[in-house]
Short mmCIF file of C-alpha atoms in Angstrom, two decimals:
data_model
loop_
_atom_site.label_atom_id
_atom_site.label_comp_id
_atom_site.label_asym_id
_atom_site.label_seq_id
_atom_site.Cartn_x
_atom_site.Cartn_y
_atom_site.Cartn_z
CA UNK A 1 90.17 132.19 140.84
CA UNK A 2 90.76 129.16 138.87
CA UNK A 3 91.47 125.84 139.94
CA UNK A 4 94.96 126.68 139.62
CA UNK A 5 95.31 128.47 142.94
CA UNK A 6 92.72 126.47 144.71
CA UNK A 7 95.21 123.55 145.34
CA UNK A 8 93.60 122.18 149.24
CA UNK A 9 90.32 124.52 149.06
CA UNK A 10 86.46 123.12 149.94
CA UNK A 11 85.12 121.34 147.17
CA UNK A 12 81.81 123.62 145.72
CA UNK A 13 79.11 121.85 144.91
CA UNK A 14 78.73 122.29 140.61
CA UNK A 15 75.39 120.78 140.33
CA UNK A 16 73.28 124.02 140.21
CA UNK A 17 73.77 127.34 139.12
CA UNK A 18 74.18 129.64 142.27
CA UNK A 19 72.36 133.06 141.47
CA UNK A 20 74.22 134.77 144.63
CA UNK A 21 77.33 133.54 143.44
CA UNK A 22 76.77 134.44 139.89
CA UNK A 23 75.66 138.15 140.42
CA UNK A 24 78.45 138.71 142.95
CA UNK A 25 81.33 137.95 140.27
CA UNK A 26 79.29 140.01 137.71
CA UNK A 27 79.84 142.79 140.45
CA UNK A 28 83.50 141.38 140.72
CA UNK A 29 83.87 141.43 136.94
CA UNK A 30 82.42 144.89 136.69
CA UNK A 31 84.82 146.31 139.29
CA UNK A 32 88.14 144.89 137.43
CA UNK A 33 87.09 146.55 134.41
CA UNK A 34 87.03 149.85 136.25
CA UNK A 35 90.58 149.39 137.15
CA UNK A 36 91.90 149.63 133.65
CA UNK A 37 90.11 153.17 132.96
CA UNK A 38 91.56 154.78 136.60
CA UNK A 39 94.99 153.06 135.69
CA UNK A 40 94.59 155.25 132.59
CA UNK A 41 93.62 158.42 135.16
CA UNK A 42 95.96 157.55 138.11
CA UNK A 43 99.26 157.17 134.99
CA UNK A 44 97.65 160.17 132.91
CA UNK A 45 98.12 162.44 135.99
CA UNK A 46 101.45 161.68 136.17
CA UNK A 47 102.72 162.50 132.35
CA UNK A 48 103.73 166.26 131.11
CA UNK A 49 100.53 167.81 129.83
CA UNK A 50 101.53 167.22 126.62
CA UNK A 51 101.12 163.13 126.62
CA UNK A 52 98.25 163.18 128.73
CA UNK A 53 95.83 162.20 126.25
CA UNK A 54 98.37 159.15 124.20
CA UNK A 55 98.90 157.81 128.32
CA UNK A 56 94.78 157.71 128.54
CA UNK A 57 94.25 156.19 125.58
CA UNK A 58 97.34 153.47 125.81
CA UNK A 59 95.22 151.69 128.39
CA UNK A 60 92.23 152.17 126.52
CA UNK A 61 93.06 150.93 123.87
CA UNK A 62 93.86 147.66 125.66
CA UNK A 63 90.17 147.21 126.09
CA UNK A 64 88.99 147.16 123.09
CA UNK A 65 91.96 145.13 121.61
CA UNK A 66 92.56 142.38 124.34
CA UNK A 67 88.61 141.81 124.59
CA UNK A 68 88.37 140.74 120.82
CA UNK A 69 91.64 138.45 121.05
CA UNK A 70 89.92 137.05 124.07
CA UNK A 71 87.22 136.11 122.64
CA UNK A 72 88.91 134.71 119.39
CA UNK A 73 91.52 132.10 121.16
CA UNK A 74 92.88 133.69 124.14
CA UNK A 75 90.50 132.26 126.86
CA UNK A 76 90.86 129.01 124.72
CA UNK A 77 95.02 129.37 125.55
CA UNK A 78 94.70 130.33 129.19
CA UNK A 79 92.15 127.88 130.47
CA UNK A 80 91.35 125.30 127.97
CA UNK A 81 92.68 121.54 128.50
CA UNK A 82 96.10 121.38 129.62
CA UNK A 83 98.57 120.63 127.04
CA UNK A 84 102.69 120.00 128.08
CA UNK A 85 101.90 122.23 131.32
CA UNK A 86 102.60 125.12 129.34
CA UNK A 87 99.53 126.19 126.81
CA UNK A 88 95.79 125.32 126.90
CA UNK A 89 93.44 124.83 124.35
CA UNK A 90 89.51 123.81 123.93
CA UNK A 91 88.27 124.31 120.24
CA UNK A 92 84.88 125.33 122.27
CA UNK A 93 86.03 127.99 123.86
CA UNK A 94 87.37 129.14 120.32
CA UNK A 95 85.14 132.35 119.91
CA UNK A 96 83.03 131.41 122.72
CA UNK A 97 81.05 129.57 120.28
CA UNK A 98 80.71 126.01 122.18
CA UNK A 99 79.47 127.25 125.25
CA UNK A 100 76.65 126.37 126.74
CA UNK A 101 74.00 129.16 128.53
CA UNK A 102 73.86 127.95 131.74
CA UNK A 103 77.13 125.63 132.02
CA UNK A 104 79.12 125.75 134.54
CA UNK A 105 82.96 126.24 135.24
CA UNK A 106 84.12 123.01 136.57
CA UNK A 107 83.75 122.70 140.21
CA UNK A 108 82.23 126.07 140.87
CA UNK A 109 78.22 127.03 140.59
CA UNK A 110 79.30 130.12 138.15
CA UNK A 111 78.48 130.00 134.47
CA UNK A 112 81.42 129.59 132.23
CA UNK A 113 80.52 132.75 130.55
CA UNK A 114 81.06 134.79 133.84
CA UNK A 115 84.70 133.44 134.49
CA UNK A 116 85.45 134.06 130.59
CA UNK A 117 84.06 137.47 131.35
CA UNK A 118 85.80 138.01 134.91
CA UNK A 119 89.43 136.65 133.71
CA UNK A 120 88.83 138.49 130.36
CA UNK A 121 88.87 141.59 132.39
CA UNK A 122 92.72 140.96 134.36
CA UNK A 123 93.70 140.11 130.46
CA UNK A 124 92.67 143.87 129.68
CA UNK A 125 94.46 145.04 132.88
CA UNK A 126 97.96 143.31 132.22
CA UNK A 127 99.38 145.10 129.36
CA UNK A 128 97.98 148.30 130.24
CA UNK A 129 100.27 148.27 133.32
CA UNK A 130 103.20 148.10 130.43
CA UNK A 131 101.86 151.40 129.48
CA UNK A 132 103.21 153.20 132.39
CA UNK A 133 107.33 152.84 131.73
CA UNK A 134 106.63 154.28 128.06
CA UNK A 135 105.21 157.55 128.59
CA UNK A 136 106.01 160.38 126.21
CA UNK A 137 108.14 158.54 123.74
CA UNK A 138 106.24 155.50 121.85
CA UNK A 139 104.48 155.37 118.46
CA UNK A 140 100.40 154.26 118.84
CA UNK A 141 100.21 151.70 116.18
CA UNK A 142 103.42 150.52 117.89
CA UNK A 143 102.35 150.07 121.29
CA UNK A 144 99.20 148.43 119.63
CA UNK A 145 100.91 145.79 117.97
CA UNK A 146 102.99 145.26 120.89
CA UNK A 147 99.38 144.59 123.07
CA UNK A 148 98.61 142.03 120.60
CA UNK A 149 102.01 139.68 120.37
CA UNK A 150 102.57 139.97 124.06
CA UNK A 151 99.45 138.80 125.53
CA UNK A 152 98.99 136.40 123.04
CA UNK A 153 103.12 135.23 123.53
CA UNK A 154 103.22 135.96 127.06
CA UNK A 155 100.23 136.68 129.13
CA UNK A 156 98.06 134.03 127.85
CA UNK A 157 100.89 131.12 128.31
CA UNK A 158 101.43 132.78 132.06
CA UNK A 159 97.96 132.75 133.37
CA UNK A 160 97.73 129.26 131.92
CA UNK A 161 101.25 128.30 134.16
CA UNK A 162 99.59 129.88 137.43
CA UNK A 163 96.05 129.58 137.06
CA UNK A 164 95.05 126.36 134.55
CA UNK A 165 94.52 123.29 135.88
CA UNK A 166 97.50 121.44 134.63
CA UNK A 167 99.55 124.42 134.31
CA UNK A 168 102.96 123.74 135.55
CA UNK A 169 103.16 126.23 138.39
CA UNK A 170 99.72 124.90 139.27
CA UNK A 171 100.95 121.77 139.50
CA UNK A 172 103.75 122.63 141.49
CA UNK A 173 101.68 124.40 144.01
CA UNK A 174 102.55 128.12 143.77
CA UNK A 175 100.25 130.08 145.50
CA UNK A 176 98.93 133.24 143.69
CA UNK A 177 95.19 134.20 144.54
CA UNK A 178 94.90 137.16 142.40
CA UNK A 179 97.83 137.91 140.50
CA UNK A 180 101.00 138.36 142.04
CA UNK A 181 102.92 136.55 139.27
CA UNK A 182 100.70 136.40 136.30
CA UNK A 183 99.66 139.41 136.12
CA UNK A 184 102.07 142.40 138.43
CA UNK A 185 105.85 140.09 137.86
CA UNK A 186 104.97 139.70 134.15
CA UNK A 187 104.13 143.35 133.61
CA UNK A 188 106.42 144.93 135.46
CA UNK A 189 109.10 142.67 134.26
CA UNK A 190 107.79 143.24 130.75
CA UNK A 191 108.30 147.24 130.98
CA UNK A 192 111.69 146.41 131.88
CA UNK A 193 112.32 144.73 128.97
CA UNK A 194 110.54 146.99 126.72
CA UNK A 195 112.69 150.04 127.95
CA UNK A 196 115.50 148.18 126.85
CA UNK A 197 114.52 148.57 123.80
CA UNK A 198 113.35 152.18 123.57
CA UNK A 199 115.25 153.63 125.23
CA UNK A 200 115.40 157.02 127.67
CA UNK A 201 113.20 160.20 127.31
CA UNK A 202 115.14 163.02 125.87
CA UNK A 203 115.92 165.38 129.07
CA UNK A 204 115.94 162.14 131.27
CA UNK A 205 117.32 163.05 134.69
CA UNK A 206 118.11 166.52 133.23
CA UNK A 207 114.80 168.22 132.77
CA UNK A 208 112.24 168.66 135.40
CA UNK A 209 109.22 165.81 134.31
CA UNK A 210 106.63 166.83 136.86
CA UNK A 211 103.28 165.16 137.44
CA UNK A 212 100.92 167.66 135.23
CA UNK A 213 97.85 166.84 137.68
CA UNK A 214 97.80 165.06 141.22
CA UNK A 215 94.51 165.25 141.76
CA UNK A 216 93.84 163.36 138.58
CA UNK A 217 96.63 161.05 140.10
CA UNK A 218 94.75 160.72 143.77
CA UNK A 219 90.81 159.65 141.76
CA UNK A 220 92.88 156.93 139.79
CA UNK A 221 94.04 155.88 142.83
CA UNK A 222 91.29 155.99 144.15
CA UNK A 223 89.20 153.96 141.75
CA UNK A 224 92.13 151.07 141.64
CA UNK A 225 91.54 150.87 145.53
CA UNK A 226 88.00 150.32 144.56
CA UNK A 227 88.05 148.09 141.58
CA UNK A 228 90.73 145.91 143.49
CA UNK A 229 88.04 144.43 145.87
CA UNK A 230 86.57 143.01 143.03
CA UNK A 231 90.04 141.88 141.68
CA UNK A 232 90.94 140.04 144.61
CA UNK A 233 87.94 139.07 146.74
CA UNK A 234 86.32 138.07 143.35
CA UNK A 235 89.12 135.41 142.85
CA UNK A 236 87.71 133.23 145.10
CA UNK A 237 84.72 132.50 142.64
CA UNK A 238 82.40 132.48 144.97
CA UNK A 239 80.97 133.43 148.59
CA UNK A 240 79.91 130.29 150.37
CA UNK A 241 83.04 129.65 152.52
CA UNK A 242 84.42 132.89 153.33
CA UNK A 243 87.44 132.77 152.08
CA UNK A 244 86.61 136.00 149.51
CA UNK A 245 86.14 137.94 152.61
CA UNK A 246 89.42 137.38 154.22
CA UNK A 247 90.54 138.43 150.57
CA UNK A 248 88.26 141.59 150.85
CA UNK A 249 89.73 142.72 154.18
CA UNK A 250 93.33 141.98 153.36
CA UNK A 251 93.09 143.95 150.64
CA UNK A 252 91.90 146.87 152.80
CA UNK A 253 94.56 146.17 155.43
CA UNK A 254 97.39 145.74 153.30
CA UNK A 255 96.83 148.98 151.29
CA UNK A 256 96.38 150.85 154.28
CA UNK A 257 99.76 149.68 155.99
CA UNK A 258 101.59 150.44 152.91
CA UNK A 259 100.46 154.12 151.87
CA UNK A 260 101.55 154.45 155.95
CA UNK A 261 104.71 153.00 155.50
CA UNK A 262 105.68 154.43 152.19
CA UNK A 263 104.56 157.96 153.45
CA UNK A 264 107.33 157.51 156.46
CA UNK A 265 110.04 156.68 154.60
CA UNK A 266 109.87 159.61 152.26
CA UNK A 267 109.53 161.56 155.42
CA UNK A 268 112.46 160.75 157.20
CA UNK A 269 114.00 160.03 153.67
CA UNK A 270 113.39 163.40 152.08
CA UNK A 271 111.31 165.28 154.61
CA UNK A 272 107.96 165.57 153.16
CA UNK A 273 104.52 163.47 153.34
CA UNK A 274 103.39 163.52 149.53
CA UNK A 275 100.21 163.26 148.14
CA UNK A 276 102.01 161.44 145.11
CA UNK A 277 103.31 159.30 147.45
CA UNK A 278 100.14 158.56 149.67
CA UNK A 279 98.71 156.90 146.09
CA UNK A 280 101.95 155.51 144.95
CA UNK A 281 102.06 153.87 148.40
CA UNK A 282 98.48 153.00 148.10
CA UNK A 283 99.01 151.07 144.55
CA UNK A 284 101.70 149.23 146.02
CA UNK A 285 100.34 147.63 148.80
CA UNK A 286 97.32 146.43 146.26
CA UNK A 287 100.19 144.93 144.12
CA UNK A 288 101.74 143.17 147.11
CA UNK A 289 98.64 141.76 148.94
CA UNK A 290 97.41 140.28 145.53
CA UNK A 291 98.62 137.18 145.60
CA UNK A 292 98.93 136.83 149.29
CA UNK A 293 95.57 138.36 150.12
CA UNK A 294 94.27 134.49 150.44
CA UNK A 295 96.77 133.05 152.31
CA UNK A 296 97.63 134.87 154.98
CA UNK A 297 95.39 136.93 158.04
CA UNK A 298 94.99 140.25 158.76
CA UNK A 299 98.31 140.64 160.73
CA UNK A 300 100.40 139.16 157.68
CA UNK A 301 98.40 141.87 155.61
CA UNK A 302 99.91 144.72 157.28
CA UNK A 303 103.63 143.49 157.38
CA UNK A 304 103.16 142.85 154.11
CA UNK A 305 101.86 146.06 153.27
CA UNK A 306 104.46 148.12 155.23
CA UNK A 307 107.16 145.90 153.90
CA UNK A 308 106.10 146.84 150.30
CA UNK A 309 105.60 150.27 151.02
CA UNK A 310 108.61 150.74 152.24
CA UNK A 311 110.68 148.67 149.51
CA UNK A 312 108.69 149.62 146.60
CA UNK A 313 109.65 153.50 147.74
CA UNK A 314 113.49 152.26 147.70
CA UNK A 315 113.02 150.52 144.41
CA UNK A 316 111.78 153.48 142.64
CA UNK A 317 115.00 155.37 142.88
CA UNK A 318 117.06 152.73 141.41
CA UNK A 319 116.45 154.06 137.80
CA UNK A 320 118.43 157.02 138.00
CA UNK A 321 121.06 154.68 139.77
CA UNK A 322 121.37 152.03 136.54
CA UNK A 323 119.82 154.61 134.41
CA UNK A 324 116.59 153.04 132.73
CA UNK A 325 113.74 155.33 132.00
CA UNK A 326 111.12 153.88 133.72
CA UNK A 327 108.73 156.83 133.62
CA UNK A 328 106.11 156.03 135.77
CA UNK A 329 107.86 153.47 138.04
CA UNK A 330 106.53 150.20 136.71
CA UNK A 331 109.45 148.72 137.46
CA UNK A 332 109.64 150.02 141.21
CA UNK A 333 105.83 149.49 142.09
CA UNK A 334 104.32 146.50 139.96
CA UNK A 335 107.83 144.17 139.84
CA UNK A 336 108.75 144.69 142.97
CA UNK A 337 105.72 144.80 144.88
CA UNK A 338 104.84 141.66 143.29
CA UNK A 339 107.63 139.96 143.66
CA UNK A 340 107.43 140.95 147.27
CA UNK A 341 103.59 139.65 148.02
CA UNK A 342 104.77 136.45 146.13
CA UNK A 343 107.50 135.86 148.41
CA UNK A 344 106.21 136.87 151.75
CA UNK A 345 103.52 133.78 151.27
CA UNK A 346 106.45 132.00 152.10
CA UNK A 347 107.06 133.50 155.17
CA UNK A 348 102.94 134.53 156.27
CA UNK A 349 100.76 131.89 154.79
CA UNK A 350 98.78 130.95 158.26
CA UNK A 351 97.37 127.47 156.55
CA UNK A 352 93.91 128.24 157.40
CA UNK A 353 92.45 130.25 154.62
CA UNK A 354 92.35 129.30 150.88
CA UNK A 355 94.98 125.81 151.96
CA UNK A 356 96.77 124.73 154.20
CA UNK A 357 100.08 125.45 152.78
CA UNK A 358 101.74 127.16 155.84
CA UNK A 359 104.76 129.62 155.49
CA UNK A 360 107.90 129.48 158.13
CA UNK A 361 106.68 131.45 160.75
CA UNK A 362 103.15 129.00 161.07
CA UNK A 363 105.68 125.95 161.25
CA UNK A 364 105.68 125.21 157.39
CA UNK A 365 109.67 125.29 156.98
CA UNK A 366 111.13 126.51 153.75
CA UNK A 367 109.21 124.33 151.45
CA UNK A 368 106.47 127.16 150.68
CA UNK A 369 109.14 130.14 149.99
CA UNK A 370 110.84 127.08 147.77
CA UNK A 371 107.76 127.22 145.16
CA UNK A 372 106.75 131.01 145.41
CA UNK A 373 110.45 131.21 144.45
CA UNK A 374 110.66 129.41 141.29
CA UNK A 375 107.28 131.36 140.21
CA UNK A 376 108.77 134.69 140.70
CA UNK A 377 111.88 133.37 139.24
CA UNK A 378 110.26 132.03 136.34
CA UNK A 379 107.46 134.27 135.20
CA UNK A 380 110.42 137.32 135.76
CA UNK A 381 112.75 135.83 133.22
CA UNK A 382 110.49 134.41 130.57
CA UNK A 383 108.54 138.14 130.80
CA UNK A 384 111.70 139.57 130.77
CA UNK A 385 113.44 138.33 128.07
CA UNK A 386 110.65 137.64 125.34
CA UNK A 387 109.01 141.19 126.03
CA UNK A 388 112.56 141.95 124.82
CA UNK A 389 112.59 139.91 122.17
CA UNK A 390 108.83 141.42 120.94
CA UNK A 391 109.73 145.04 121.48
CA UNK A 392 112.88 144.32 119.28
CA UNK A 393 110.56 142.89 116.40
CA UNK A 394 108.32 145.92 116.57
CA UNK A 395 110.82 148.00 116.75
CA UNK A 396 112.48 146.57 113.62
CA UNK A 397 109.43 146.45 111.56
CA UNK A 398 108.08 149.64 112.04
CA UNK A 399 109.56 151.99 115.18
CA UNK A 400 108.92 151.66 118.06
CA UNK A 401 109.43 155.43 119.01
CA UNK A 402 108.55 158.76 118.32
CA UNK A 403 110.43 160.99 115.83
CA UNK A 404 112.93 163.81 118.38
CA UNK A 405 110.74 166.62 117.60
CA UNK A 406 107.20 164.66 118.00
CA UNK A 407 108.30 163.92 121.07
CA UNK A 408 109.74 167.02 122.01
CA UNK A 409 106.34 168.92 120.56
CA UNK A 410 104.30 166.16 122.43
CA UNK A 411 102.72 162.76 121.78
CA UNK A 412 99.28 164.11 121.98
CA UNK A 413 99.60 166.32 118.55
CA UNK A 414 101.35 163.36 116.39
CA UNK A 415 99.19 160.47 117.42
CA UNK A 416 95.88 162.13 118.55
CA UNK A 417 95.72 165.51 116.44
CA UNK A 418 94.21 166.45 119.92
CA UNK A 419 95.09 168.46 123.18
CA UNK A 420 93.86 167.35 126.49
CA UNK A 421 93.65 171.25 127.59
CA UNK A 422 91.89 173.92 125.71
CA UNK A 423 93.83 176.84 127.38
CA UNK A 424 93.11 179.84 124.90
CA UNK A 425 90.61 178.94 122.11
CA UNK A 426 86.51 178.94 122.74
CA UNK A 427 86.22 174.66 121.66
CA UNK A 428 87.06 171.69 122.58
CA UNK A 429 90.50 169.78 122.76
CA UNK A 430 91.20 168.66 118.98
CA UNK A 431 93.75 169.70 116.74
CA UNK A 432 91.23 168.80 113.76
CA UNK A 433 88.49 171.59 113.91
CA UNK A 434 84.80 170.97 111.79
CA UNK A 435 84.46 175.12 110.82
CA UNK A 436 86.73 177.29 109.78
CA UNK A 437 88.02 179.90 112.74
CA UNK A 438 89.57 183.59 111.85
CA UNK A 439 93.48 183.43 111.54
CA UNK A 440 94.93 184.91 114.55
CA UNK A 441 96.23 188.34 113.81
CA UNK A 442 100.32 188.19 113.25
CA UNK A 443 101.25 189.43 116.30
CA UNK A 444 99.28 186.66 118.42
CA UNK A 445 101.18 183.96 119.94
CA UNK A 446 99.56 181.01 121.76
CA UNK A 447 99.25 180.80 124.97
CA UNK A 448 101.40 179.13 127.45
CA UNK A 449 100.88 175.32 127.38
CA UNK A 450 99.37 175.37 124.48
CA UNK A 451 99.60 173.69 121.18
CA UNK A 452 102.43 175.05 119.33
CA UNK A 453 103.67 177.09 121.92
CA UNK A 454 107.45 177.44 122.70
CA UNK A 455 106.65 178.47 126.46
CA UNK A 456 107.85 174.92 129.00
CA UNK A 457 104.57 172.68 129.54
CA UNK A 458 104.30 171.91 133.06
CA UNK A 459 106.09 168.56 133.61
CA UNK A 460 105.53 165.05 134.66
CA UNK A 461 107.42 161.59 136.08
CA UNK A 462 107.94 160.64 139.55
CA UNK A 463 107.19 162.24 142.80
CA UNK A 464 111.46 163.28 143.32
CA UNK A 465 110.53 165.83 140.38
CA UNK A 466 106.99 166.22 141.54
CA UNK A 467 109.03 168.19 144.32
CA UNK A 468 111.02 170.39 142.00
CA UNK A 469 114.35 168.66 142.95
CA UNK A 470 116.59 166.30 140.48
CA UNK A 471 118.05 162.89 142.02
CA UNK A 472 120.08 163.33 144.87
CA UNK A 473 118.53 166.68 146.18
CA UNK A 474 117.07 166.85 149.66
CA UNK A 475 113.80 167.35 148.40
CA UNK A 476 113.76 164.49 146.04
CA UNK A 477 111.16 161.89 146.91
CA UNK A 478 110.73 158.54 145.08
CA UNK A 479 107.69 157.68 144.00
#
């Protein structure tokens, strides 16, 4: 990762242009870009069937948008020279115009262009994580805008706090390999915020909101657990000391131990081992060994994936305690796993892997906890309250939400004109057909689940309705 994180690593030798290193974060780079599509697969599982396709294409749509901001000044704002500690900025990096073929990033043997390309692709990942405590209720061209003013407000600043050299929480020597704060904290807490603002699903807490397809929710899963080797083993930048593969099989360990340990809770919690909850477990421990997965061994990996499991299952029930509509647990997974991997450095951090920062139990005192503190602390609030504070202006100048009956006839049909399920005609998906087709005679109706029918779609949310109960039933589980 940047020389943000690297506070006490091995110097790399930046005189020549390391081909092994250089296709290994193209790999890297490739993988992270993967995650964003299964994020849209492992959340689209998860809606009603009637939002599948406006949850698909809210994280799609962060690729196209966040890659051409990114190129205009947001790699300039994240990584450029340090200004205050709080924003960079590098007129070459403006457009990636000034850049130089074969130049290097400073202090690695990597090509500028392939850490613009690698970082661009955890810039694509961020607000799409947003997406996932907004299902079924947001306008398109809202949540658009939204992607624009908060990476360019928010993310960009944050990655430039934890990650630039000169940022402030650089300088202060918070640990974060992968994106424990920058990117998981200021997501989640951003959702938070953002829910504030619009508000609860109609039927929240009353109507069953089942996952419409776990199988689609197991492959995203899946495909984060693969794309996240690139996203944390590639944030080492290279592979000449090792540390990347400590990274690699922390990530492994930690996601195991987590799935594991959020799988027994919900069974002595609510009596069942779901599958829901084997990939909500999964994503969890990936959150939580993120920005640890560099500073602490294989040992520290599984507590903290167990400890995550198990909290992050706990957390996701508090929304129908406090009653926020966080529809696909955001809140419960990304903020707290991350604050949770961010603060267990603190405690795990062996002082032999990317520094030799030690945490308490390796003899390093409080000091360490101190400064992974004031990151979570900080990146939480700021997120917080100006993801607030942006949702609020949307909302103002245009909506930020759905009319009552688009939402109650489904996102899908306003924003799309489509239907992710063809259940009785002989084409495709789409609303909008090329050729005319005969008029149904007047006594057809259409079928169930279909567009325009008045029969219940099946129903989506968290994995206590995924299990036909409401909150407080013995076969609720949290997920």
């Amino acid at each position: 990762m940047p020389p943000g994180i690297l506070t006490n690593a091995v110097s790399l030798s930046a005189e020549k242009l390391s081909p092994a290193n250089t296709g290994f974060m193209l790999i890297a780079t490739a993988l992270v870009m993967v995650m964003t599509p299964a994020l849209a697969f492992f959340y689209g599982g998860m809606v009603r069937v009637k939002s599948v396709l406006n949850m698909l294409m809210m994280s799609f749509i962060s690729l196209g948008l966040v890659t051409v901001l990114w190129v205009l000044y947001g790699f300039s704002l994240a990584f450029g020279t340090d200004h205050g500690s709080v924003i960079g900025w590098t007129g070459d990096y403006v457009g990636l115009s000034g850049i130089g073929l074969t130049e290097l990033w400073d202090g690695y043997t990597i090509p500028v262009y392939v850490f613009a390309a690698f970082q661009l692709m955890f810039a694509i990942l961020t607000p799409a994580l947003i997406s996932g405590a907004l299902a079924d209720r947001v306008k398109f061209s809202a949540w658009a805008l939204f992607i624009v003013l908060w990476v360019t407000i928010v993310y960009f600043p944050v990655a430039h706090w934890v990650w630039g050299a000169g940022g402030w929480l650089f300088e202060l020597g918070v640990i974060d390999f992968a994106g424990g704060t920058a990117v998981h904290i200021n997501a989640g807490a951003a959702a938070l915020g953002v829910i504030f603002v619009v508000g609860k699903r109609i039927g929240f807490k009353k109507d069953p909101m089942r996952p419409h397809s776990l199988p689609l929710v197991m492959l995203g899963a899946g495909l984060l657990w693969f794309g996240w080797f690139g996203f944390n083993a590639g944030s080492w930048l290279g592979n000449d000391d090792g540390v990347g593969a400590v990274a690699f099989l922390n990530t492994q360990v930690a996601t195991g131990a987590a799935m594991l340990g959020w799988l027994a809770y919900e069974k002595i919690r609510h009596g069942s081992f779901t599958t829901l909850g084997a990939a909500s477990g999964a994503v969890a421990g990936l959150v939580a060994i993120t920005p640890a997965c560099g500073a602490v061994s294989p040992l520290g990996a599984i507590a903290i994936g167990v400890i995550a499991g198990v909290l992050c299952a706990m957390a996701v029930g508090l929304k129908y305690k406090f009653g926020y509509d966080d529809s696909l647990d955001v809140v419960g997974v990304h903020l707290v796993g991350g604050v949770v991997g961010s603060l267990l450095i603190g405690f795990f951090a062996t002082g032999g892997v990317q520094s030799d920062a030690k945490g308490l139990f390796y003899g390093g005192g409080l000091a360490q906890l101190g400064k992974q503190s004031v990151g979570v602390v900080c990146v939480l609030l700021y997120s917080l309250v100006i993801s607030f504070v942006l949702a609020k202006v949307v909302d103002l100048v245009m909506g930020f939400r759905v009319s009552e009956d688009e939402e109650l006839a489904g996102v899908d049909q306003a924003a799309h004109a489509e239907t992710a399920y063809d259940y009785g005609g002989t084409g495709g998906g789409t609303a909008l057909t090329r050729t005319a087709a005969p008029a149904p005679d007047s006594g057809d109706t259409p079928a169930p689940g279909a567009a325009g029918s008045t029969a219940p779609a099946s129903q989506a949310g968290s994995s206590a309705q995924a299990q036909g109960g409401t909150p407080g039933k013995a076969k609720k589980v949290d997920a």
